[in-house]
Every structure is written in C-alpha cells, then in structure tokens.
Tab-separated table of C-alpha atoms in Angstrom:
chain	number	residue	atom	x	y	z
U	29	MET	CA	14.926	-6.119	180.558
U	30	ALA	CA	15.022	-2.274	179.818
U	31	THR	CA	15.490	-1.487	176.330
U	32	SER	CA	15.692	2.705	176.970
U	33	ASN	CA	18.494	4.982	176.317
U	34	PHE	CA	17.184	6.541	180.216
U	35	LEU	CA	18.115	6.383	183.025
U	36	PRO	CA	15.901	7.146	186.177
U	37	ASP	CA	16.993	10.459	187.758
U	38	PRO	CA	17.369	8.215	191.311
U	39	GLU	CA	15.616	12.598	192.938
U	40	SER	CA	13.429	14.141	190.265
U	41	GLY	CA	12.371	10.093	189.354
U	42	GLN	CA	12.523	11.278	185.681
U	43	SER	CA	14.729	9.917	182.552
U	44	ILE	CA	17.890	10.827	182.089
U	45	LYS	CA	20.110	9.763	178.497
U	46	PRO	CA	23.713	8.577	179.478
U	47	GLU	CA	25.249	11.381	177.064
U	48	SER	CA	28.433	8.752	177.317
U	49	VAL	CA	26.384	6.447	175.073
U	50	GLN	CA	25.309	6.045	171.648
U	51	ARG	CA	23.528	4.286	169.977
U	52	VAL	CA	24.636	1.315	167.601
U	53	ASN	CA	24.771	2.522	163.381
U	54	LEU	CA	24.732	-0.285	160.680
U	55	VAL	CA	28.307	-0.127	159.442
U	56	THR	CA	29.675	-0.910	163.534
U	57	VAL	CA	26.328	-3.874	162.869
U	58	PHE	CA	28.005	-5.202	159.821
U	59	ARG	CA	31.387	-5.105	162.120
U	60	LEU	CA	30.069	-7.064	164.515
U	61	GLY	CA	28.563	-10.272	162.074
U	62	LEU	CA	32.702	-10.714	161.407
U	63	PHE	CA	32.933	-12.408	164.788
U	64	GLN	CA	29.660	-14.587	163.366
U	65	MET	CA	31.444	-14.901	159.923
U	66	GLY	CA	34.791	-16.294	161.451
U	67	LEU	CA	32.464	-19.005	163.719
U	68	SER	CA	30.995	-20.425	160.806
U	69	MET	CA	34.267	-20.308	158.575
U	70	MET	CA	35.702	-22.777	161.609
U	71	SER	CA	32.783	-24.568	161.074
U	72	ILE	CA	33.552	-25.653	157.263
U	73	LEU	CA	37.538	-26.486	158.828
U	74	THR	CA	36.577	-29.193	161.480
U	75	LEU	CA	33.111	-30.243	159.622
U	76	GLY	CA	34.057	-29.958	156.262
U	77	VAL	CA	37.768	-30.540	156.040
U	78	LEU	CA	38.908	-32.813	158.879
U	79	ASN	CA	35.475	-34.561	159.076
U	80	ARG	CA	36.518	-35.778	155.510
U	81	VAL	CA	40.456	-35.951	156.480
U	82	MET	CA	39.747	-38.457	159.290
U	83	ILE	CA	37.064	-40.597	157.578
U	84	GLN	CA	38.262	-40.878	153.877
U	85	GLU	CA	41.872	-40.187	153.982
U	86	ILE	CA	42.414	-41.574	157.337
U	87	ALA	CA	39.660	-43.902	158.035
U	88	ILE	CA	38.993	-43.578	161.526
U	89	PRO	CA	35.907	-45.126	161.997
U	90	ALA	CA	33.063	-42.770	161.187
U	91	THR	CA	30.637	-43.202	164.618
U	92	LEU	CA	34.375	-42.154	166.306
U	93	VAL	CA	34.902	-38.717	164.535
U	94	ALA	CA	31.323	-38.383	164.783
U	95	LEU	CA	31.690	-38.689	168.727
U	96	VAL	CA	34.923	-36.388	168.382
U	97	LEU	CA	33.446	-33.719	166.281
U	98	ALA	CA	30.302	-33.590	168.782
U	99	LEU	CA	32.042	-32.951	171.736
U	100	PRO	CA	31.867	-29.126	171.056
U	101	ALA	CA	27.752	-29.666	171.361
U	102	PHE	CA	27.900	-31.792	174.556
U	103	VAL	CA	30.135	-29.207	176.161
U	104	SER	CA	27.590	-26.259	175.361
U	105	PRO	CA	25.957	-27.233	179.278
U	106	SER	CA	29.207	-24.676	179.815
U	107	ARG	CA	27.615	-21.747	178.281
U	108	ILE	CA	25.326	-20.940	181.160
U	109	TRP	CA	28.645	-21.157	183.588
U	110	PHE	CA	30.637	-18.710	180.678
U	111	GLY	CA	27.481	-15.831	181.142
U	112	GLN	CA	27.654	-15.921	184.445
U	113	ILE	CA	31.017	-15.173	184.833
U	114	SER	CA	31.039	-12.572	181.988
U	115	ASP	CA	27.788	-11.179	183.926
U	116	ALA	CA	29.689	-10.857	187.165
U	117	LYS	CA	34.099	-10.834	186.521
U	118	PRO	CA	34.700	-7.995	183.821
U	119	LEU	CA	38.493	-8.831	182.367
U	120	TRP	CA	40.885	-7.244	181.468
U	121	GLY	CA	37.566	-4.263	182.370
U	122	TYR	CA	35.037	-5.926	179.835
U	123	HIS	CA	32.117	-7.661	180.627
U	124	ARG	CA	32.491	-9.787	177.086
U	125	THR	CA	34.569	-8.329	174.972
U	126	ALA	CA	37.790	-9.940	176.402
U	127	TYR	CA	36.079	-12.974	177.002
U	128	VAL	CA	34.864	-13.330	172.703
U	129	TRP	CA	38.985	-12.656	172.470
U	130	VAL	CA	40.507	-14.984	174.842
U	131	GLY	CA	38.021	-17.870	173.164
U	132	ALA	CA	38.788	-16.974	169.940
U	133	ALA	CA	42.218	-17.368	170.674
U	134	ILE	CA	42.130	-20.301	172.271
U	135	PHE	CA	39.676	-22.435	169.105
U	136	ALA	CA	42.366	-21.189	167.147
U	137	ILE	CA	45.041	-22.730	169.142
U	138	ALA	CA	42.686	-25.554	169.800
U	139	SER	CA	41.735	-26.452	165.963
U	140	PHE	CA	45.767	-26.501	164.828
U	141	PHE	CA	46.108	-28.627	167.638
U	142	ALA	CA	43.532	-30.681	166.858
U	143	VAL	CA	45.179	-31.389	163.059
U	144	GLN	CA	48.640	-32.852	165.301
U	145	VAL	CA	47.140	-34.999	167.367
U	146	ILE	CA	45.399	-36.432	163.875
U	147	TRP	CA	48.464	-36.868	162.414
U	148	GLN	CA	49.883	-38.986	165.198
U	149	LEU	CA	46.441	-40.864	165.744
U	150	ASN	CA	47.182	-41.817	161.385
U	151	SER	CA	50.528	-42.685	162.667
U	152	VAL	CA	50.101	-45.540	165.228
U	153	ALA	CA	46.884	-46.662	163.659
U	154	ASN	CA	48.345	-46.510	159.757
U	155	SER	CA	47.462	-50.191	159.190
U	156	SER	CA	46.876	-53.097	156.195
U	157	SER	CA	43.997	-54.796	158.116
U	158	GLY	CA	42.705	-51.307	159.388
U	159	TRP	CA	41.493	-50.044	162.184
U	160	VAL	CA	43.010	-51.213	165.254
U	161	TRP	CA	42.210	-50.718	169.287
U	162	THR	CA	46.271	-49.755	170.944
U	163	THR	CA	47.528	-48.450	174.183
U	164	GLU	CA	48.574	-45.925	171.096
U	165	THR	CA	45.277	-45.370	169.520
U	166	ILE	CA	43.125	-44.933	172.758
U	167	GLY	CA	46.195	-42.486	174.205
U	168	TRP	CA	46.534	-40.385	170.919
U	169	THR	CA	41.964	-40.843	170.359
U	170	SER	CA	41.493	-39.395	174.392
U	171	LEU	CA	44.158	-36.646	173.158
U	172	LEU	CA	42.620	-36.106	170.409
U	173	ALA	CA	38.504	-35.849	172.393
U	174	LEU	CA	40.224	-33.390	175.044
U	175	VAL	CA	41.689	-31.166	172.547
U	176	PHE	CA	38.264	-31.371	170.624
U	177	ALA	CA	35.913	-30.538	174.403
U	178	ILE	CA	38.792	-27.871	175.201
U	179	TYR	CA	37.980	-26.074	171.569
U	180	GLY	CA	34.277	-26.665	172.639
U	181	LEU	CA	34.645	-24.456	175.535
U	182	ALA	CA	35.970	-21.856	174.372
U	183	ILE	CA	33.328	-21.427	171.508
U	184	CYS	CA	30.950	-21.865	174.141
U	185	ALA	CA	32.718	-18.352	176.287
U	186	SER	CA	33.460	-16.608	172.859
U	187	GLY	CA	30.510	-17.300	171.380
U	188	THR	CA	27.724	-17.072	174.562
U	189	SER	CA	29.246	-13.998	175.960
U	190	PHE	CA	29.716	-12.403	172.256
U	191	ALA	CA	25.632	-13.020	172.678
U	192	ALA	CA	25.393	-11.290	175.142
U	193	LEU	CA	27.187	-8.020	173.958
U	194	LEU	CA	24.306	-7.796	171.198
U	195	VAL	CA	22.082	-7.327	174.248
U	196	ASP	CA	24.033	-5.103	175.604
U	197	ILE	CA	23.937	-2.545	172.565
U	198	SER	CA	21.017	-3.302	171.048
U	199	GLU	CA	17.135	-1.628	171.945
U	200	GLU	CA	14.318	-3.769	171.345
U	201	ASP	CA	13.355	-1.306	168.399
U	202	ASN	CA	16.105	-2.544	166.455
U	203	ARG	CA	17.032	-5.971	167.994
U	204	SER	CA	15.966	-7.832	164.967
U	205	GLN	CA	18.172	-5.506	162.157
U	206	VAL	CA	21.304	-6.292	164.372
U	207	VAL	CA	20.461	-9.673	164.020
U	208	GLY	CA	18.911	-10.172	160.512
U	209	ILE	CA	22.943	-8.580	159.748
U	210	VAL	CA	24.722	-10.675	162.153
U	211	TRP	CA	23.487	-13.877	161.664
U	212	SER	CA	23.557	-13.795	157.757
U	213	MET	CA	27.112	-12.990	157.870
U	214	LEU	CA	26.995	-17.065	159.105
U	215	MET	CA	26.262	-17.971	155.402
U	216	VAL	CA	28.946	-15.441	153.860
U	217	GLY	CA	31.393	-17.135	156.255
U	218	ILE	CA	30.425	-20.743	154.473
U	219	ILE	CA	30.867	-19.023	151.403
U	220	VAL	CA	34.376	-17.735	152.189
U	221	GLY	CA	36.035	-20.425	154.061
U	222	ALA	CA	34.973	-22.799	151.124
U	223	ILE	CA	36.798	-20.614	148.741
U	224	ILE	CA	39.630	-20.180	150.950
U	225	SER	CA	39.825	-24.010	151.438
U	226	SER	CA	39.676	-24.535	148.400
U	227	SER	CA	42.078	-23.022	146.810
U	228	LEU	CA	44.784	-24.095	149.434
U	229	LEU	CA	43.795	-27.365	149.172
U	230	LYS	CA	43.601	-27.195	145.471
U	231	GLN	CA	47.103	-29.066	144.982
U	232	LEU	CA	45.786	-32.108	147.029
U	233	THR	CA	44.709	-35.093	144.842
U	234	PRO	CA	43.561	-38.534	145.383
U	235	GLU	CA	46.480	-39.511	144.286
U	236	ALA	CA	48.497	-37.105	146.932
U	237	ASN	CA	50.490	-39.006	149.588
U	238	ALA	CA	50.548	-38.684	152.893
U	239	VAL	CA	53.065	-35.713	153.156
U	240	THR	CA	51.812	-33.535	150.397
U	241	LEU	CA	48.083	-34.161	152.357
U	242	GLN	CA	49.699	-33.039	155.912
U	243	ALA	CA	51.809	-30.192	154.390
U	244	ALA	CA	48.625	-28.809	152.796
U	245	VAL	CA	46.326	-29.515	155.986
U	246	ASN	CA	48.557	-27.642	158.373
U	247	ARG	CA	48.487	-24.718	156.148
U	248	LEU	CA	44.883	-24.468	156.088
U	249	PHE	CA	45.029	-24.800	159.709
U	250	MET	CA	47.460	-22.149	160.197
U	251	ILE	CA	46.407	-19.288	158.151
U	252	VAL	CA	42.155	-19.739	158.609
U	253	PRO	CA	42.342	-19.431	162.782
U	254	ALA	CA	44.411	-16.695	162.343
U	255	ILE	CA	41.897	-15.046	160.636
U	256	VAL	CA	39.248	-15.914	162.100
U	257	PHE	CA	40.726	-14.879	165.441
U	258	GLY	CA	42.191	-11.654	163.485
U	259	LEU	CA	38.112	-11.027	162.632
U	260	SER	CA	37.098	-11.784	166.165
U	261	ILE	CA	39.442	-8.549	167.146
U	262	VAL	CA	38.227	-6.400	164.260
U	263	ALA	CA	34.597	-7.345	165.182
U	264	THR	CA	34.251	-5.784	168.693
U	265	VAL	CA	37.035	-3.611	169.469
U	266	GLY	CA	35.434	-0.262	171.105
U	267	VAL	CA	32.493	-1.780	170.668
U	268	GLU	CA	31.352	-2.505	173.986
U	269	LYS	CA	33.035	0.930	175.428
U	270	LYS	CA	30.667	2.820	173.040
U	271	TYR	CA	27.577	1.510	172.861
U	272	SER	CA	26.876	-1.004	175.680
U	273	LEU	CA	23.951	-0.135	177.637
U	274	TYR	CA	24.912	-2.748	180.723
U	275	LYS	CA	26.112	-0.250	183.012
U	276	SER	CA	22.859	1.623	182.362
U	277	ARG	CA	20.539	-1.368	182.633
U	278	SER	CA	22.183	-2.845	185.421
U	279	THR	CA	21.958	-2.545	189.000
U	280	LEU	CA	24.822	-4.354	190.046
U	281	VAL	CA	27.581	-2.526	188.809
U	282	ASN	CA	28.440	-0.665	191.819
U	283	ARG	CA	28.109	-3.044	194.067
U	284	GLU	CA	31.268	-4.835	195.387
U	285	ASP	CA	29.842	-8.020	195.188
U	286	SER	CA	28.095	-9.681	192.342
U	287	ILE	CA	25.815	-12.765	191.395
U	288	THR	CA	26.767	-15.686	192.016
U	289	LEU	CA	26.033	-18.734	189.999
U	290	GLY	CA	23.888	-20.470	192.630
U	291	ALA	CA	22.240	-16.956	192.479
U	292	ALA	CA	21.906	-16.550	189.082
U	293	TRP	CA	20.332	-20.533	188.499
U	294	LYS	CA	17.547	-18.877	191.116
U	295	ILE	CA	17.108	-16.358	188.614
U	296	LEU	CA	17.179	-18.623	185.445
U	297	THR	CA	14.420	-20.630	187.119
U	298	ALA	CA	12.515	-17.927	188.843
U	299	SER	CA	10.194	-17.328	185.778
U	300	PRO	CA	8.005	-20.780	184.170
U	301	GLN	CA	8.577	-18.279	181.112
U	302	THR	CA	12.294	-19.590	181.035
U	303	ALA	CA	11.295	-23.058	180.801
U	304	LEU	CA	8.264	-22.638	178.143
U	305	PHE	CA	10.826	-20.707	176.040
U	306	PHE	CA	13.493	-23.407	176.471
U	307	THR	CA	11.306	-25.754	175.604
U	308	PHE	CA	10.108	-24.305	172.452
U	309	LEU	CA	14.071	-23.567	171.296
U	310	VAL	CA	14.705	-27.446	171.628
U	311	VAL	CA	11.451	-28.163	170.181
U	312	MET	CA	12.205	-25.743	167.081
U	313	SER	CA	15.263	-26.211	166.960
U	314	ILE	CA	14.912	-30.206	166.484
U	315	SER	CA	12.168	-29.847	164.131
U	316	LEU	CA	14.289	-26.891	161.946
U	317	PHE	CA	17.437	-29.160	161.871
U	318	MET	CA	16.968	-32.780	161.379
U	319	GLN	CA	16.729	-32.948	157.605
U	320	ASP	CA	20.879	-32.057	157.921
U	321	PRO	CA	21.706	-35.739	157.606
U	322	VAL	CA	19.888	-36.941	155.018
U	323	VAL	CA	19.545	-34.189	152.212
U	324	GLU	CA	22.331	-35.568	150.490
U	325	PRO	CA	21.652	-38.929	150.456
U	326	TYR	CA	18.267	-37.919	150.208
U	327	ALA	CA	18.966	-36.323	147.001
U	328	GLY	CA	21.958	-39.308	146.036
U	329	GLN	CA	19.258	-41.862	146.596
U	330	VAL	CA	15.754	-40.365	145.125
U	331	PHE	CA	17.405	-38.017	142.778
U	332	LYS	CA	20.745	-40.022	141.656
U	333	MET	CA	22.390	-36.512	141.940
U	334	PRO	CA	26.059	-37.399	141.695
U	335	LEU	CA	28.442	-36.330	144.642
U	336	ALA	CA	30.042	-32.932	143.494
U	337	GLU	CA	25.848	-31.645	142.677
U	338	SER	CA	24.837	-32.427	145.894
U	339	THR	CA	26.924	-30.551	147.550
U	340	ARG	CA	25.573	-27.663	145.806
U	341	LEU	CA	22.425	-27.967	147.163
U	342	ASN	CA	23.604	-25.940	150.463
U	343	VAL	CA	24.163	-22.873	147.927
U	344	PHE	CA	19.956	-23.079	147.273
U	345	TYR	CA	19.831	-22.949	151.476
U	346	GLY	CA	22.017	-20.460	151.837
U	347	ILE	CA	20.612	-18.280	148.612
U	348	GLY	CA	17.376	-18.708	150.981
U	349	ILE	CA	18.408	-17.516	154.551
U	350	LEU	CA	20.005	-14.933	153.231
U	351	ILE	CA	17.205	-13.505	151.346
U	352	ALA	CA	15.041	-14.179	154.549
U	353	TYR	CA	17.579	-12.923	157.227
U	354	GLY	CA	17.625	-8.854	155.649
U	355	VAL	CA	13.987	-9.078	154.631
U	356	THR	CA	12.454	-10.514	157.641
U	357	GLY	CA	14.809	-8.521	160.393
U	358	PHE	CA	14.183	-5.245	158.594
U	359	PHE	CA	10.951	-5.216	156.982
U	360	VAL	CA	8.320	-8.002	158.724
U	361	VAL	CA	9.592	-8.327	162.411
U	362	PRO	CA	9.430	-4.216	163.042
U	363	ARG	CA	5.600	-4.991	161.197
U	364	LEU	CA	4.197	-7.443	162.670
U	365	GLY	CA	6.249	-8.147	166.234
U	366	LYS	CA	8.742	-11.368	167.241
U	367	ARG	CA	6.562	-13.400	168.727
U	368	ARG	CA	4.006	-13.439	165.646
U	369	THR	CA	6.924	-13.838	162.977
U	370	ALA	CA	7.841	-16.451	164.519
U	371	ARG	CA	4.636	-17.990	164.747
U	372	LEU	CA	4.681	-17.659	160.701
U	373	GLY	CA	8.119	-19.059	160.335
U	374	CYS	CA	7.067	-21.839	162.316
U	375	VAL	CA	4.257	-22.571	159.123
U	376	LEU	CA	6.445	-22.022	156.216
U	377	VAL	CA	9.024	-24.285	157.948
U	378	ALA	CA	6.282	-27.065	157.961
U	379	PHE	CA	5.171	-26.232	154.524
U	380	ALA	CA	8.744	-25.704	153.498
U	381	ALA	CA	9.241	-29.338	155.103
U	382	LEU	CA	6.629	-31.228	153.002
U	383	MET	CA	7.393	-29.805	150.000
U	384	LEU	CA	10.823	-31.578	150.103
U	385	GLY	CA	9.017	-34.712	150.945
U	386	ALA	CA	7.127	-34.592	148.082
U	387	SER	CA	9.377	-33.893	146.024
U	388	GLY	CA	10.924	-36.934	146.174
U	389	PHE	CA	7.680	-38.143	144.767
U	390	SER	CA	8.657	-36.173	141.348
U	391	ALA	CA	11.964	-37.704	141.137
U	392	ASN	CA	12.648	-33.702	139.343
U	393	PRO	CA	15.834	-32.418	140.620
U	394	ALA	CA	14.761	-29.115	140.114
U	395	PHE	CA	11.820	-29.336	142.692
U	396	LEU	CA	14.148	-30.151	145.137
U	397	LYS	CA	15.990	-26.972	144.816
U	398	PHE	CA	12.839	-25.031	144.657
U	399	GLY	CA	11.919	-26.121	147.905
U	400	LEU	CA	15.803	-26.231	149.462
U	401	VAL	CA	15.390	-22.597	149.082
U	402	ILE	CA	11.329	-22.306	149.800
U	403	PHE	CA	13.231	-24.228	153.781
U	404	GLY	CA	16.285	-21.538	153.118
U	405	LEU	CA	13.997	-18.430	153.170
U	406	ALA	CA	11.718	-20.057	156.122
U	407	THR	CA	14.299	-21.427	158.071
U	408	GLY	CA	16.034	-17.521	158.138
U	409	PHE	CA	12.377	-15.924	158.207
U	410	LEU	CA	12.255	-17.990	161.789
U	411	THR	CA	15.177	-17.801	162.901
U	412	THR	CA	15.520	-14.230	163.053
U	413	ALA	CA	13.037	-13.963	164.654
U	414	ALA	CA	13.793	-16.736	167.110
U	415	ILE	CA	16.779	-14.715	167.630
U	416	SER	CA	15.410	-11.515	168.194
U	417	LEU	CA	12.888	-12.658	170.979
U	418	MET	CA	15.278	-15.360	172.725
U	419	LEU	CA	17.435	-11.459	173.287
U	420	ASP	CA	14.340	-9.437	174.545
U	421	LEU	CA	14.223	-12.936	177.192
U	422	THR	CA	17.175	-11.553	179.322
U	423	VAL	CA	18.034	-9.146	182.204
U	424	ALA	CA	20.352	-6.549	182.059
U	425	GLU	CA	21.956	-8.041	185.730
U	426	THR	CA	22.547	-12.115	184.313
U	427	ALA	CA	21.376	-11.103	180.444
U	428	GLY	CA	24.619	-13.442	179.704
U	429	THR	CA	23.160	-16.237	182.181
U	430	PHE	CA	20.194	-16.595	180.323
U	431	ILE	CA	22.047	-16.511	176.443
U	432	GLY	CA	23.876	-19.230	178.253
U	433	ALA	CA	20.489	-21.003	179.025
U	434	TRP	CA	19.274	-19.794	175.487
U	435	GLY	CA	22.227	-21.596	173.956
U	436	LEU	CA	22.387	-24.635	175.846
U	437	ALA	CA	18.796	-25.427	174.242
U	438	GLN	CA	19.834	-25.124	170.371
U	439	SER	CA	22.885	-27.167	170.490
U	440	LEU	CA	21.622	-29.876	172.408
U	441	ALA	CA	18.869	-29.488	170.260
U	442	ARG	CA	21.549	-29.133	166.823
U	443	GLY	CA	22.994	-32.542	168.108
U	444	LEU	CA	19.631	-34.267	169.043
U	445	ALA	CA	18.493	-33.283	165.463
U	446	ILE	CA	21.208	-35.292	164.001
U	447	VAL	CA	20.450	-38.702	165.647
U	448	ILE	CA	16.683	-38.127	164.718
U	449	GLY	CA	16.835	-37.407	162.151
U	450	GLY	CA	19.248	-40.621	161.356
U	451	ALA	CA	17.556	-42.640	163.196
U	452	VAL	CA	14.178	-42.256	161.766
U	453	LEU	CA	15.390	-42.591	158.604
U	454	ASP	CA	16.577	-46.251	158.849
U	455	VAL	CA	13.679	-46.787	161.147
U	456	SER	CA	11.780	-45.598	158.138
U	457	LYS	CA	14.086	-47.778	155.423
U	458	ARG	CA	13.227	-50.936	157.461
U	459	LEU	CA	9.194	-50.437	157.590
U	460	LEU	CA	8.296	-48.480	154.530
U	461	PRO	CA	8.315	-50.142	150.851
U	462	THR	CA	9.793	-46.820	148.770
U	463	LEU	CA	13.070	-44.699	149.225
U	464	GLU	CA	10.493	-42.079	148.915
U	465	LEU	CA	8.468	-42.780	152.054
U	466	ALA	CA	11.220	-43.382	153.646
U	467	TYR	CA	12.669	-39.835	154.112
U	468	ALA	CA	9.509	-37.892	153.079
U	469	SER	CA	8.761	-39.811	156.353
U	470	VAL	CA	12.046	-37.238	158.494
U	471	PHE	CA	10.101	-34.225	156.317
U	472	VAL	CA	6.927	-34.863	157.543
U	473	LEU	CA	8.202	-35.728	161.415
U	474	GLU	CA	9.825	-31.988	160.996
U	475	ALA	CA	7.049	-30.913	160.056
U	476	VAL	CA	4.948	-32.263	162.690
U	477	GLY	CA	7.738	-30.707	165.367
U	478	MET	CA	7.092	-27.070	163.847
U	479	VAL	CA	3.639	-27.533	164.464
U	480	LEU	CA	3.706	-28.409	168.189
U	481	SER	CA	6.694	-25.776	168.305
U	482	ILE	CA	3.292	-23.108	168.181
U	483	TRP	CA	1.884	-24.122	170.790
U	484	PHE	CA	4.594	-23.161	173.209
U	485	LEU	CA	5.622	-20.183	171.834
U	486	ASN	CA	1.788	-19.082	172.135
U	487	ARG	CA	2.311	-19.737	176.143
U	488	VAL	CA	5.642	-16.855	176.058
U	489	ASN	CA	5.033	-13.841	177.772
U	490	VAL	CA	8.049	-11.774	177.590
U	491	THR	CA	6.041	-9.198	180.245
U	492	GLU	CA	5.211	-12.347	182.676
U	493	PHE	CA	9.031	-13.348	182.313
U	494	GLN	CA	10.264	-10.135	183.038
U	495	THR	CA	8.483	-9.211	185.847
U	496	THR	CA	9.259	-12.582	187.761
U	497	THR	CA	12.975	-12.028	186.455
U	498	LYS	CA	13.247	-8.812	188.205
U	499	GLN	CA	10.879	-9.843	191.126
U	500	ALA	CA	13.577	-12.404	191.615
U	501	ILE	CA	17.117	-10.306	191.131
U	502	ALA	CA	15.029	-8.409	193.744
U	503	SER	CA	15.062	-11.068	195.885
U	504	VAL	CA	18.573	-12.170	195.492
U	505	LEU	CA	20.278	-8.347	196.110
U	506	GLU	CA	17.855	-7.876	198.921
U	507	SER	CA	19.124	-11.533	201.069
U	508	ASP	CA	22.508	-10.839	200.275
U	509	LEU	CA	21.946	-7.662	202.232
U	510	ASP	CA	20.273	-9.406	205.394
C-alpha cells in the first residue's frame, strides 16, 4: 500500500500533494480511541455481567452460556465480506464511517434485546429441579443465539470498518503511534466499563430478588450501550472526510464498477505472504491468549487467593499493557521497525509465560503479580508491533478486505486459545502429579507457540506482499475491461 501523502501527476510523472487531505493529529487519534474504549465497555457487559447473571443468578448451564457468548467469534468470517463491502460500496458517501455507525447502533440495540430474552428464558426454565429442556426453553435459547449472532455481526461490521479507517488515515511513519494510542484505549474502556457497571449494580446484594436484579441489569444495558453508541459517533465524525487518504491511494474511486467479493478473494489469495501472515496471527494469538481461562483458577488453587483478590489480578496485567502501548508505539517501533519489534515481543511473551509458570512453585502471590505485569508489558509490546505490521499488509483498493481477513485470524485464534488452554489444563491435571506442574504446562505451551510464531514471522515480506497484490489488482482490473 502506498503510504505517501502525494499523488502521481498523470502528465508530468511527478507527485502532487492532495491539498484537501490533512495529516491526522494527536487529538484526533485520541478521539478515534473512544471507539475502541466503547468496544471494551461492551465486552464488560457481555463477558462480565451477562456471563455472571446467566450462570450464577439464573443457573443456565455453563456450556450453553459459553456457546452463546462465543457466537460473536463464530460469525467472524463475515469480517472479510464487511471489509470488501466498505471498500466497494460507500454508504451515505462514506467508505468507513457510516458502517461504523450502523454497526454500533445495531450492537447497542441487540445487547438490550439479549437481556430481555434472558429474562424470558429465566421465566420458562425456572424449575426447582434445575435446567430442563422443553419446547419453550429451546425456542428462547434459539432466539438468544440469534440475537448474539446479530450482535457479533454488528461488531464485525463496525470493527472491521474502523480498522480500515485507521489504514486510510495513517501512514507508515505514524502508524505505530496511531495503533499505540487507539489500542491503549481498550484498557481504559475496561476500567471505565467496570466502574460504571459496578456503580449501577451496587444496590444488588446476594439476597436481591429477581425483580430487583432485572431492574438493575436493564438500567445498565440501557445506559452503557447508549454511551458506547455516542462514543462511536464522537470518535469518527468528520475524520474520514478530513483525513482519509483512500481516494488518493485507490485506483478505483473514479471507476463506475468496483471490485467484487470474488475478485477481492483473488487479490486476497494472490500472494503467499497472505497465508504466511494469517498463520502467524493465528499461532501468535493462540499462544498469547491461552492463559485467559486459567489465570484466575491458578490464583485460587495454587496461590490460595480469595475470589476478590484473584479478580484484581487484571489490574496488574492491564497496567503492563497500558505502559507498553504508549512506549512501544512512540519509541520502540520507530527505532527497531515493526517486524523486529514483533519478533522481540514474541521472545518477551515467551519469557513472561515461563515466569508465570515458575511462579506457582514459589506459592508467592507477589511473584504472580509481578509476572502478570511483565506479561502485560510483553503483550502490549507484541500487540502494538503486530497490529502496525497488520495495517501495512493491506492495499488501498481492498484495505477493508485484508483487515477483515486479519480480524478473522485473531477472532478464531482467541476462541481456539480458550478451548486449548482449558483442555491442556484438564489433561495435565490427570497426567501430572501436582497442580503446579499442570498449570505450568499451559504456560510452557504458550512459550513454545511464541517461538513457533517467530518462524512464520521471519518469512513475512511486506515488499513481496505489496508487489504481488498490486499485480493481482492490475490483473483483475484488466480482466474487467476485456
């Protein structure tokens, strides 16, 4: 993808600057981060509040809850289609912004509807003998699954278009700073979302009845999604028109036709580098998130931490990530480059994972907390470099399509990571003599996966990707003219 602010003059062959497009400033980048902040606030509602309500307060089977909450990941292949649509079909005159807004409106509404379906499910499944499958429970469960699928599709549409917008408004020399700021707002959103949620639910006690529970949760799911939708508007309004370089980079903006989904797929698969980077993202993401389902049980079973203390471990992890996002984007990537930084990040994550595994043999909670800070630093270091590299591995004409493919890799890998982490722990508990060894096996596997991801990363070549993909685009355009 071209990263210059200049256009080739068709007559002289020289470059001219598109005067109407300004370079994105720091205030605007922080404003864009409000969208990511909103997404993480929504994750608090679904993975935090709803997860707890469905399993503990309503007693829906945990496996069913996990499947329903995983549906947004299962629909992630739609990211490729949404990305291609935003490339080819402007909505209300915008290639990205309108899709962000429509997606945000739909997932905000869908989240509230999901809560109402849960109450209905509770009323038909509330039995002294526990959960019973009946025609009514099957019907309401199916409707709940449908609502969560719609929620996931809306997240895919808005998130993919937003990431493509970041490609459009950034250049190679400032992309790591944009990524560092915007993604750091994810952690801010988690903190803000937790504070708002806890304050709106503070009247709930273990003795609260169903009426009080419903009123408090309904209020939460009216207020927070409305705030998130407002943040998505504030984050993106006016940005595409003022800062997007899509029109100056793309060869398709003045054509009456556009690249179809089939043609976009040909371009997507034209370079072997696409498969290499996709595989790197999958292996790296699985290795990065494999510890997600085991850290809190690890703290409870090995370190004997009470529930409240183990929950606060996220703070130590979050502090590390926030520090790393800012430092890496502004100071490390500009000096080392994206690929070298990503390679170093993989090594750091592997080291941090081994440190977490070793901490169990000390039974010292301070060692675990220190290890989580290091793991957070390493994760932020790697994530900033990998996302910056991901945004480079696009071309203007199909930026949304490529962003969709990279988002698909990450979404599927995160889901697989949770399954693999839990399965490895279960098997290790049966085969190994102590809990310390069982949990350590998960962290060791993470480290091995990180080393393997370096092997794939070393074979990624951005220049080859750009050349091959541009040739594929030219071939597609020529075939359209035949």
